[in-house]
Amino acid sequence: MLTQNFWSKQSTREGLSGYAFMLPTIVVLGIFLILPIIYTIILAFHRVQVLGEVSYRFNGLKNFVRMADDDRIWIALQNTAEYVAIVVPIQTILALGLALILNTNIKGKSWFRVAFFLPTVTSSAVLTLIFMWIYNTNGLLNHFLSLFGFSAYNWLGDPDVALKGIMIMNIWATAPLFMVIYLAALQDIPESLYEAAAIDGATPWEKFWCITLPFLKPVTFFVIVMGIIGTFQLFDQSYIFSGGSGGPNNATLTIVLLIYQYAFKNLQMGYALALTLVLALIIMSVTLIQRIFFKEESLD
Amino acid sequence: MTAACRSSRQTEATIDLTLSGWQSNPAESRLLEKVILQFEKKYPNINVKHEVINSQYMDVIRTRLIGDVAPDVFYLEAFEAPTLMKYGVLEPLNSYITPEYNLKDFEPSLLNAFKQNNQIYGIPKDFSTLALFYNQTAFNQAKIRRPPQTWDELIQVSKKLTIDHNKDRKIDQFGIGIAPELARQSFMVKAFGGALTQNNQAAFATPESLKGLQLVVNQYREGTAAQPSDVGANSNSEAFGQGRIAMAIEGAWAIPYLKETFPNLKFAIAEMPTINNRKGTMAYTVGYVMNRNSKHKQAAWKLIEYLTNEAGMKTWADQGFALPSRRSVLIDLGYDSNPLYAPLVAGSKYATIWQAGEILPTILTNFDNQFISALLGQQSLSLAMKKAQDTANREIYLSN
């Protein structure tokens, strides 16, 4: 009885000291992460007036019902989905390709690594401004295209190409980050496997297909998940491109930009928060689907 | 006795005031600083902190108003005023205004932009209308003797002014620049008797409004007009300065910009051509408003008064970025007889103020989005405007 009591006491003490050590983190995460999430969920079911006299009025599912009727959400979702569907595969493949090239013993390897990585460490606002110069009707890109006899595009003003302009820029800027991750993973693959495969007479292509790719699977999962989350949250580039309007003709309107407009331009906090929840749900479900997909493959 | 006590205490404690605004030009800011220094000399116990917010001004101000850290006095554009007046975050100024302040001197339409239920919430600091800027060199080369008087003439002249100098099938100079924004096009909505709003709802898809807007769309489709991005410029004034467009519809702010950035440009300004035999243009005004939660309202009013009384306005309004809102100052500084500014001053008689209640921001987003697709020929103007109006009205309905 006594010993048992003592034992349990020690465990509580251990537990307590454990929590005491974690306290700073728990407080910081609680205040800046958990609390806002709870607050978001609660306020998403309210009509919130923040300017002047602050007032909250419970309005049930009205914020969510409203979404079905909101054309701009569908446009934003469509834009975002198109953006994700094009950017994620291309940037992943590009990152893998670059990593494979830089993993071989080419001359000036470290120079290339730095050069490729530079766009990633540059601020995205600066990159966007540089690209806006490149995309200018009299800019570098149109000049380059005209050398091959293409006509000039109004990259910034034409709804058909504005989003593609942002895609190109983002692929160029994020692929190197994932390249570095791939590069690190490539160096973890034991050299002996390749040697054994070479003895068995495997071609380089077979080596890549049967050794490199399977080994990179966990990294690929990570790269795709991070890529999808990042692209779903596209905001700053389209914000700067369109001056915050999502134009021309809603072509660069993304979900996060729409949330920003509702929250800070129209001051409809409740609705904006409801949209935030929906975006979180979308990202979560996409990630879950991928998890299932990747797990099944690894069982084979 | 008590009054003396109070006044002596006031001189001891210094009051810190914040004045927020944007800056269109460093020279303008320097002048304002000068007036503020004079103010601080006159009222030694008031210390003014002048803060410049240049990007996303209204987002910053709104967020600060919500967080209760807004400046005591700040600039406010007329078209944003109805929302702030409705939510009661601005201090009504009626009780502060004395007869010596001479409120009657202000252009009434400008003052009305900051009025709601007979309460004055802001003092207009300056304004500008739109007028037709034209490149004299281009006009001489095309042998056009005078600026177009009617919109039909403008379309004819634009055709003559659209030139491909080096015959590479890329047009080097367009007739006129178009800003496909409601802020610049709403006088076209009104030209044939249309209206932006009716009963607090968007109502710009009527046949009358379409008639005016169709003129703009047709001209763009014909290729004698260009948007700034078509010619690789950021704004119509830049495109005009670079000679890529021969005419532009701009306001007073463009004059110092053009003179400074393009000193060799020879340009003149005319009143807006008549449409449907009627004169029409837009007027934009900015006012000083006081935060209702300001802790030093008396001092804040003293600042507003100092900046907008005749002497104060005269000091900083002679730079020509905008026209002073006091008639006496306008005349004293000779704007009405200056050939560049006279057309802009004349426009103030028939201009409509850029304002349409608190639903304007919603209307604006939807109009801009659909109008550009009509301009690019992706859909007919009537369909685009119908869509914009319906979406705007649904948003207005759902947000209430």
mmCIF file of N, CA, C and O in Angstrom, chain A residues 47 49-53 62 66 69 71-72 136-138 154 157 159-160 239 243 245 247-250 260 262 264-268, chain B residues 56 59 62-63 65-66 83-84 87 89 170 229-233 244 362 365-366 369-370 372-373 376 378 391 394-395 398-400:
data_model
loop_
_atom_site.group_PDB
_atom_site.id
_atom_site.type_symbol
_atom_site.label_atom_id
_atom_site.label_comp_id
_atom_site.label_asym_id
_atom_site.label_seq_id
_atom_site.Cartn_x
_atom_site.Cartn_y
_atom_site.Cartn_z
ATOM 1 N N ARG A 47 -21.740 36.189 -36.719
ATOM 2 C CA ARG A 47 -21.602 37.385 -37.521
ATOM 3 C C ARG A 47 -20.850 38.363 -36.637
ATOM 4 O O ARG A 47 -21.317 38.724 -35.551
ATOM 5 N N GLN A 49 -18.909 41.940 -35.905
ATOM 6 C CA GLN A 49 -18.644 43.314 -36.305
ATOM 7 C C GLN A 49 -17.492 43.816 -35.463
ATOM 8 O O GLN A 49 -17.580 43.856 -34.234
ATOM 9 N N VAL A 50 -16.407 44.176 -36.112
ATOM 10 C CA VAL A 50 -15.215 44.557 -35.358
ATOM 11 C C VAL A 50 -14.980 46.053 -35.345
ATOM 12 O O VAL A 50 -14.377 46.585 -34.423
ATOM 13 N N LEU A 51 -15.475 46.739 -36.384
ATOM 14 C CA LEU A 51 -15.230 48.169 -36.458
ATOM 15 C C LEU A 51 -16.294 48.882 -35.626
ATOM 16 O O LEU A 51 -17.451 48.508 -35.645
ATOM 17 N N GLY A 52 -15.897 49.931 -34.926
ATOM 18 C CA GLY A 52 -16.850 50.651 -34.087
ATOM 19 C C GLY A 52 -17.199 49.818 -32.879
ATOM 20 O O GLY A 52 -16.312 49.337 -32.184
ATOM 21 N N GLU A 53 -18.494 49.593 -32.656
ATOM 22 C CA GLU A 53 -18.883 48.786 -31.502
ATOM 23 C C GLU A 53 -18.729 47.317 -31.850
ATOM 24 O O GLU A 53 -19.376 46.811 -32.756
ATOM 25 N N LYS A 62 -25.012 29.894 -41.242
ATOM 26 C CA LYS A 62 -25.265 30.854 -42.319
ATOM 27 C C LYS A 62 -24.001 31.179 -43.119
ATOM 28 O O LYS A 62 -24.049 31.262 -44.346
ATOM 29 N N ARG A 66 -23.706 30.394 -47.100
ATOM 30 C CA ARG A 66 -23.436 31.502 -48.004
ATOM 31 C C ARG A 66 -22.392 31.135 -49.060
ATOM 32 O O ARG A 66 -22.433 31.619 -50.191
ATOM 33 N N ASP A 69 -23.336 29.944 -52.521
ATOM 34 C CA ASP A 69 -23.881 30.957 -53.417
ATOM 35 C C ASP A 69 -22.835 31.945 -53.919
ATOM 36 O O ASP A 69 -23.144 32.818 -54.703
ATOM 37 N N ASP A 71 -20.004 33.119 -55.984
ATOM 38 C CA ASP A 71 -19.293 32.768 -57.225
ATOM 39 C C ASP A 71 -17.787 32.871 -57.076
ATOM 40 O O ASP A 71 -17.037 32.072 -57.619
ATOM 41 N N ARG A 72 -17.376 33.903 -56.336
ATOM 42 C CA ARG A 72 -15.931 34.151 -56.260
ATOM 43 C C ARG A 72 -15.192 33.020 -55.556
ATOM 44 O O ARG A 72 -14.022 32.785 -55.829
ATOM 45 N N ASN A 136 6.595 42.528 -67.996
ATOM 46 C CA ASN A 136 6.123 43.769 -68.592
ATOM 47 C C ASN A 136 5.997 43.616 -70.114
ATOM 48 O O ASN A 136 6.760 42.889 -70.743
ATOM 49 N N THR A 137 4.992 44.307 -70.664
ATOM 50 C CA THR A 137 4.754 44.171 -72.110
ATOM 51 C C THR A 137 6.013 44.454 -72.924
ATOM 52 O O THR A 137 6.249 43.854 -73.959
ATOM 53 N N ASN A 138 6.840 45.397 -72.446
ATOM 54 C CA ASN A 138 8.101 45.675 -73.135
ATOM 55 C C ASN A 138 9.261 44.976 -72.454
ATOM 56 O O ASN A 138 10.411 45.377 -72.608
ATOM 57 N N ASN A 154 0.415 40.302 -73.089
ATOM 58 C CA ASN A 154 0.233 41.189 -71.956
ATOM 59 C C ASN A 154 0.120 40.305 -70.713
ATOM 60 O O ASN A 154 -0.960 39.976 -70.253
ATOM 61 N N GLY A 157 -1.850 41.746 -67.760
ATOM 62 C CA GLY A 157 -3.203 42.246 -67.958
ATOM 63 C C GLY A 157 -4.155 41.255 -68.584
ATOM 64 O O GLY A 157 -5.358 41.469 -68.593
ATOM 65 N N PRO A 159 -6.235 37.968 -68.570
ATOM 66 C CA PRO A 159 -6.672 36.961 -67.603
ATOM 67 C C PRO A 159 -6.235 35.547 -67.967
ATOM 68 O O PRO A 159 -6.092 34.696 -67.082
ATOM 69 N N ASP A 160 -6.025 35.281 -69.272
ATOM 70 C CA ASP A 160 -5.683 33.921 -69.677
ATOM 71 C C ASP A 160 -4.271 33.516 -69.266
ATOM 72 O O ASP A 160 -3.978 32.338 -69.121
ATOM 73 N N TYR A 239 -1.123 38.616 -54.634
ATOM 74 C CA TYR A 239 -1.463 39.905 -54.034
ATOM 75 C C TYR A 239 -0.668 41.035 -54.701
ATOM 76 O O TYR A 239 -1.227 42.059 -55.086
ATOM 77 N N GLY A 243 -2.186 43.783 -57.165
ATOM 78 C CA GLY A 243 -2.432 44.905 -56.272
ATOM 79 C C GLY A 243 -3.541 44.611 -55.276
ATOM 80 O O GLY A 243 -4.249 45.507 -54.842
ATOM 81 N N SER A 245 -6.315 42.883 -55.769
ATOM 82 C CA SER A 245 -7.683 42.734 -56.282
ATOM 83 C C SER A 245 -7.960 41.323 -56.783
ATOM 84 O O SER A 245 -9.116 40.932 -56.913
ATOM 85 N N GLY A 247 -7.325 40.460 -59.706
ATOM 86 C CA GLY A 247 -7.602 40.620 -61.123
ATOM 87 C C GLY A 247 -6.417 40.222 -61.973
ATOM 88 O O GLY A 247 -5.431 39.741 -61.436
ATOM 89 N N PRO A 248 -6.409 40.376 -63.254
ATOM 90 C CA PRO A 248 -7.542 40.798 -64.079
ATOM 91 C C PRO A 248 -8.643 39.739 -64.177
ATOM 92 O O PRO A 248 -8.325 38.571 -64.333
ATOM 93 N N ASN A 249 -9.867 40.204 -64.066
ATOM 94 C CA ASN A 249 -11.035 39.326 -64.164
ATOM 95 C C ASN A 249 -10.911 38.095 -63.263
ATOM 96 O O ASN A 249 -11.152 36.975 -63.689
ATOM 97 N N ASN A 250 -10.529 38.290 -62.012
ATOM 98 C CA ASN A 250 -10.436 37.215 -61.009
ATOM 99 C C ASN A 250 -9.427 36.129 -61.381
ATOM 100 O O ASN A 250 -9.451 35.060 -60.793
ATOM 101 N N TYR A 260 -8.468 37.164 -47.330
ATOM 102 C CA TYR A 260 -7.925 38.469 -46.961
ATOM 103 C C TYR A 260 -8.893 39.585 -47.337
ATOM 104 O O TYR A 260 -9.149 40.497 -46.563
ATOM 105 N N TYR A 262 -12.154 39.444 -47.762
ATOM 106 C CA TYR A 262 -13.345 39.473 -46.917
ATOM 107 C C TYR A 262 -13.009 39.982 -45.522
ATOM 108 O O TYR A 262 -13.785 40.721 -44.912
ATOM 109 N N PHE A 264 -10.276 41.915 -44.400
ATOM 110 C CA PHE A 264 -9.716 43.242 -44.176
ATOM 111 C C PHE A 264 -10.286 44.315 -45.087
ATOM 112 O O PHE A 264 -10.196 45.488 -44.776
ATOM 113 N N LYS A 265 -10.848 43.909 -46.247
ATOM 114 C CA LYS A 265 -11.442 44.925 -47.102
ATOM 115 C C LYS A 265 -12.936 45.077 -46.797
ATOM 116 O O LYS A 265 -13.434 46.176 -46.692
ATOM 117 N N ASN A 266 -13.642 43.952 -46.676
ATOM 118 C CA ASN A 266 -15.079 44.037 -46.411
ATOM 119 C C ASN A 266 -15.408 43.910 -44.934
ATOM 120 O O ASN A 266 -16.560 44.018 -44.550
ATOM 121 N N LEU A 267 -14.410 43.613 -44.114
ATOM 122 C CA LEU A 267 -14.574 43.498 -42.659
ATOM 123 C C LEU A 267 -15.645 42.482 -42.265
ATOM 124 O O LEU A 267 -16.382 42.694 -41.320
ATOM 125 N N GLN A 268 -15.756 41.386 -43.027
ATOM 126 C CA GLN A 268 -16.698 40.336 -42.650
ATOM 127 C C GLN A 268 -15.907 39.183 -42.039
ATOM 128 O O GLN A 268 -15.667 38.155 -42.657
ATOM 129 N N GLN B 56 -1.521 50.179 -49.038
ATOM 130 C CA GLN B 56 -2.766 49.644 -48.466
ATOM 131 C C GLN B 56 -3.244 50.494 -47.301
ATOM 132 O O GLN B 56 -3.521 50.013 -46.208
ATOM 133 N N ASP B 59 -6.527 49.543 -45.382
ATOM 134 C CA ASP B 59 -6.420 48.307 -44.597
ATOM 135 C C ASP B 59 -5.730 48.594 -43.272
ATOM 136 O O ASP B 59 -6.145 48.109 -42.220
ATOM 137 N N ARG B 62 -8.115 50.779 -41.029
ATOM 138 C CA ARG B 62 -9.232 49.980 -40.493
ATOM 139 C C ARG B 62 -8.763 49.052 -39.393
ATOM 140 O O ARG B 62 -9.385 48.952 -38.334
ATOM 141 N N THR B 63 -7.636 48.364 -39.635
ATOM 142 C CA THR B 63 -7.125 47.432 -38.633
ATOM 143 C C THR B 63 -6.782 48.180 -37.345
ATOM 144 O O THR B 63 -7.048 47.713 -36.246
ATOM 145 N N LEU B 65 -8.122 51.011 -36.321
ATOM 146 C CA LEU B 65 -9.366 51.438 -35.679
ATOM 147 C C LEU B 65 -9.949 50.288 -34.869
ATOM 148 O O LEU B 65 -10.440 50.471 -33.755
ATOM 149 N N ILE B 66 -9.871 49.076 -35.444
ATOM 150 C CA ILE B 66 -10.387 47.906 -34.735
ATOM 151 C C ILE B 66 -9.574 47.667 -33.478
ATOM 152 O O ILE B 66 -10.120 47.406 -32.409
ATOM 153 N N THR B 83 -18.637 54.183 -45.006
ATOM 154 C CA THR B 83 -18.486 53.021 -44.124
ATOM 155 C C THR B 83 -18.057 53.465 -42.729
ATOM 156 O O THR B 83 -18.647 53.045 -41.730
ATOM 157 N N LEU B 84 -17.039 54.309 -42.663
ATOM 158 C CA LEU B 84 -16.543 54.719 -41.350
ATOM 159 C C LEU B 84 -17.570 55.574 -40.613
ATOM 160 O O LEU B 84 -17.702 55.483 -39.397
ATOM 161 N N TYR B 87 -20.217 53.176 -39.107
ATOM 162 C CA TYR B 87 -19.812 52.409 -37.932
ATOM 163 C C TYR B 87 -19.497 53.294 -36.727
ATOM 164 O O TYR B 87 -19.135 52.787 -35.670
ATOM 165 N N VAL B 89 -17.032 55.449 -36.025
ATOM 166 C CA VAL B 89 -15.666 55.533 -35.497
ATOM 167 C C VAL B 89 -15.080 56.930 -35.697
ATOM 168 O O VAL B 89 -13.970 57.186 -35.284
ATOM 169 N N LYS B 170 3.238 46.695 -84.734
ATOM 170 C CA LYS B 170 3.024 46.925 -83.315
ATOM 171 C C LYS B 170 2.804 48.418 -83.163
ATOM 172 O O LYS B 170 3.650 49.205 -83.567
ATOM 173 N N SER B 229 -1.190 48.555 -69.064
ATOM 174 C CA SER B 229 -0.387 47.331 -69.157
ATOM 175 C C SER B 229 -0.169 46.895 -70.606
ATOM 176 O O SER B 229 0.775 46.163 -70.897
ATOM 177 N N ASP B 230 -1.027 47.355 -71.533
ATOM 178 C CA ASP B 230 -0.815 47.026 -72.942
ATOM 179 C C ASP B 230 0.472 47.649 -73.480
ATOM 180 O O ASP B 230 1.078 47.135 -74.413
ATOM 181 N N VAL B 231 0.823 48.804 -72.931
ATOM 182 C CA VAL B 231 2.009 49.500 -73.430
ATOM 183 C C VAL B 231 3.150 49.422 -72.417
ATOM 184 O O VAL B 231 4.131 50.150 -72.521
ATOM 185 N N GLY B 232 3.016 48.539 -71.429
ATOM 186 C CA GLY B 232 4.104 48.305 -70.486
ATOM 187 C C GLY B 232 4.308 49.430 -69.490
ATOM 188 O O GLY B 232 5.405 49.627 -68.994
ATOM 189 N N ALA B 233 3.238 50.172 -69.185
ATOM 190 C CA ALA B 233 3.359 51.243 -68.194
ATOM 191 C C ALA B 233 2.546 50.882 -66.955
ATOM 192 O O ALA B 233 1.700 49.989 -66.984
ATOM 193 N N ARG B 244 3.354 56.936 -75.347
ATOM 194 C CA ARG B 244 2.688 55.740 -75.885
ATOM 195 C C ARG B 244 1.203 55.970 -76.092
ATOM 196 O O ARG B 244 0.553 55.231 -76.807
ATOM 197 N N THR B 362 -17.886 47.030 -52.478
ATOM 198 C CA THR B 362 -18.370 45.758 -53.042
ATOM 199 C C THR B 362 -18.655 45.906 -54.533
ATOM 200 O O THR B 362 -18.269 45.060 -55.340
ATOM 201 N N THR B 365 -15.304 46.140 -56.724
ATOM 202 C CA THR B 365 -14.583 44.904 -57.014
ATOM 203 C C THR B 365 -15.260 44.158 -58.151
ATOM 204 O O THR B 365 -14.608 43.679 -59.074
ATOM 205 N N ASN B 366 -16.591 44.043 -58.068
ATOM 206 C CA ASN B 366 -17.296 43.252 -59.069
ATOM 207 C C ASN B 366 -17.313 43.928 -60.423
ATOM 208 O O ASN B 366 -17.171 43.280 -61.454
ATOM 209 N N ASN B 369 -13.785 43.637 -62.120
ATOM 210 C CA ASN B 369 -13.508 42.295 -62.588
ATOM 211 C C ASN B 369 -14.213 41.969 -63.890
ATOM 212 O O ASN B 369 -13.642 41.368 -64.786
ATOM 213 N N GLN B 370 -15.499 42.356 -63.977
ATOM 214 C CA GLN B 370 -16.269 41.986 -65.164
ATOM 215 C C GLN B 370 -15.999 42.953 -66.320
ATOM 216 O O GLN B 370 -15.996 42.543 -67.473
ATOM 217 N N ILE B 372 -13.329 44.395 -67.227
ATOM 218 C CA ILE B 372 -12.107 44.114 -67.987
ATOM 219 C C ILE B 372 -12.323 42.943 -68.937
ATOM 220 O O ILE B 372 -11.811 42.931 -70.058
ATOM 221 N N SER B 373 -13.157 41.975 -68.541
ATOM 222 C CA SER B 373 -13.380 40.853 -69.447
ATOM 223 C C SER B 373 -14.222 41.294 -70.643
ATOM 224 O O SER B 373 -14.060 40.787 -71.744
ATOM 225 N N LEU B 376 -11.843 43.054 -72.954
ATOM 226 C CA LEU B 376 -10.996 42.144 -73.713
ATOM 227 C C LEU B 376 -11.794 41.292 -74.695
ATOM 228 O O LEU B 376 -11.242 40.456 -75.384
ATOM 229 N N GLN B 378 -14.093 39.007 -73.988
ATOM 230 C CA GLN B 378 -14.406 37.641 -73.564
ATOM 231 C C GLN B 378 -15.898 37.425 -73.397
ATOM 232 O O GLN B 378 -16.380 36.307 -73.406
ATOM 233 N N THR B 391 -23.850 39.734 -58.808
ATOM 234 C CA THR B 391 -22.924 39.277 -57.769
ATOM 235 C C THR B 391 -22.820 40.308 -56.656
ATOM 236 O O THR B 391 -22.845 39.970 -55.471
ATOM 237 N N ARG B 394 -25.941 40.261 -54.542
ATOM 238 C CA ARG B 394 -26.025 39.083 -53.685
ATOM 239 C C ARG B 394 -25.081 39.252 -52.490
ATOM 240 O O ARG B 394 -25.440 38.949 -51.352
ATOM 241 N N GLU B 395 -23.883 39.769 -52.771
ATOM 242 C CA GLU B 395 -22.949 39.981 -51.664
ATOM 243 C C GLU B 395 -23.498 41.003 -50.665
ATOM 244 O O GLU B 395 -23.363 40.830 -49.455
ATOM 245 N N LEU B 398 -26.214 39.261 -48.667
ATOM 246 C CA LEU B 398 -25.731 38.253 -47.720
ATOM 247 C C LEU B 398 -24.943 38.863 -46.571
ATOM 248 O O LEU B 398 -24.871 38.288 -45.489
ATOM 249 N N SER B 399 -24.340 40.023 -46.795
ATOM 250 C CA SER B 399 -23.522 40.581 -45.727
ATOM 251 C C SER B 399 -24.378 41.348 -44.721
ATOM 252 O O SER B 399 -23.870 41.827 -43.717
ATOM 253 N N ASN B 400 -25.670 41.479 -45.013
ATOM 254 C CA ASN B 400 -26.530 42.194 -44.060
ATOM 255 C C ASN B 400 -27.237 41.244 -43.104
ATOM 256 O O ASN B 400 -27.458 40.111 -43.412
#
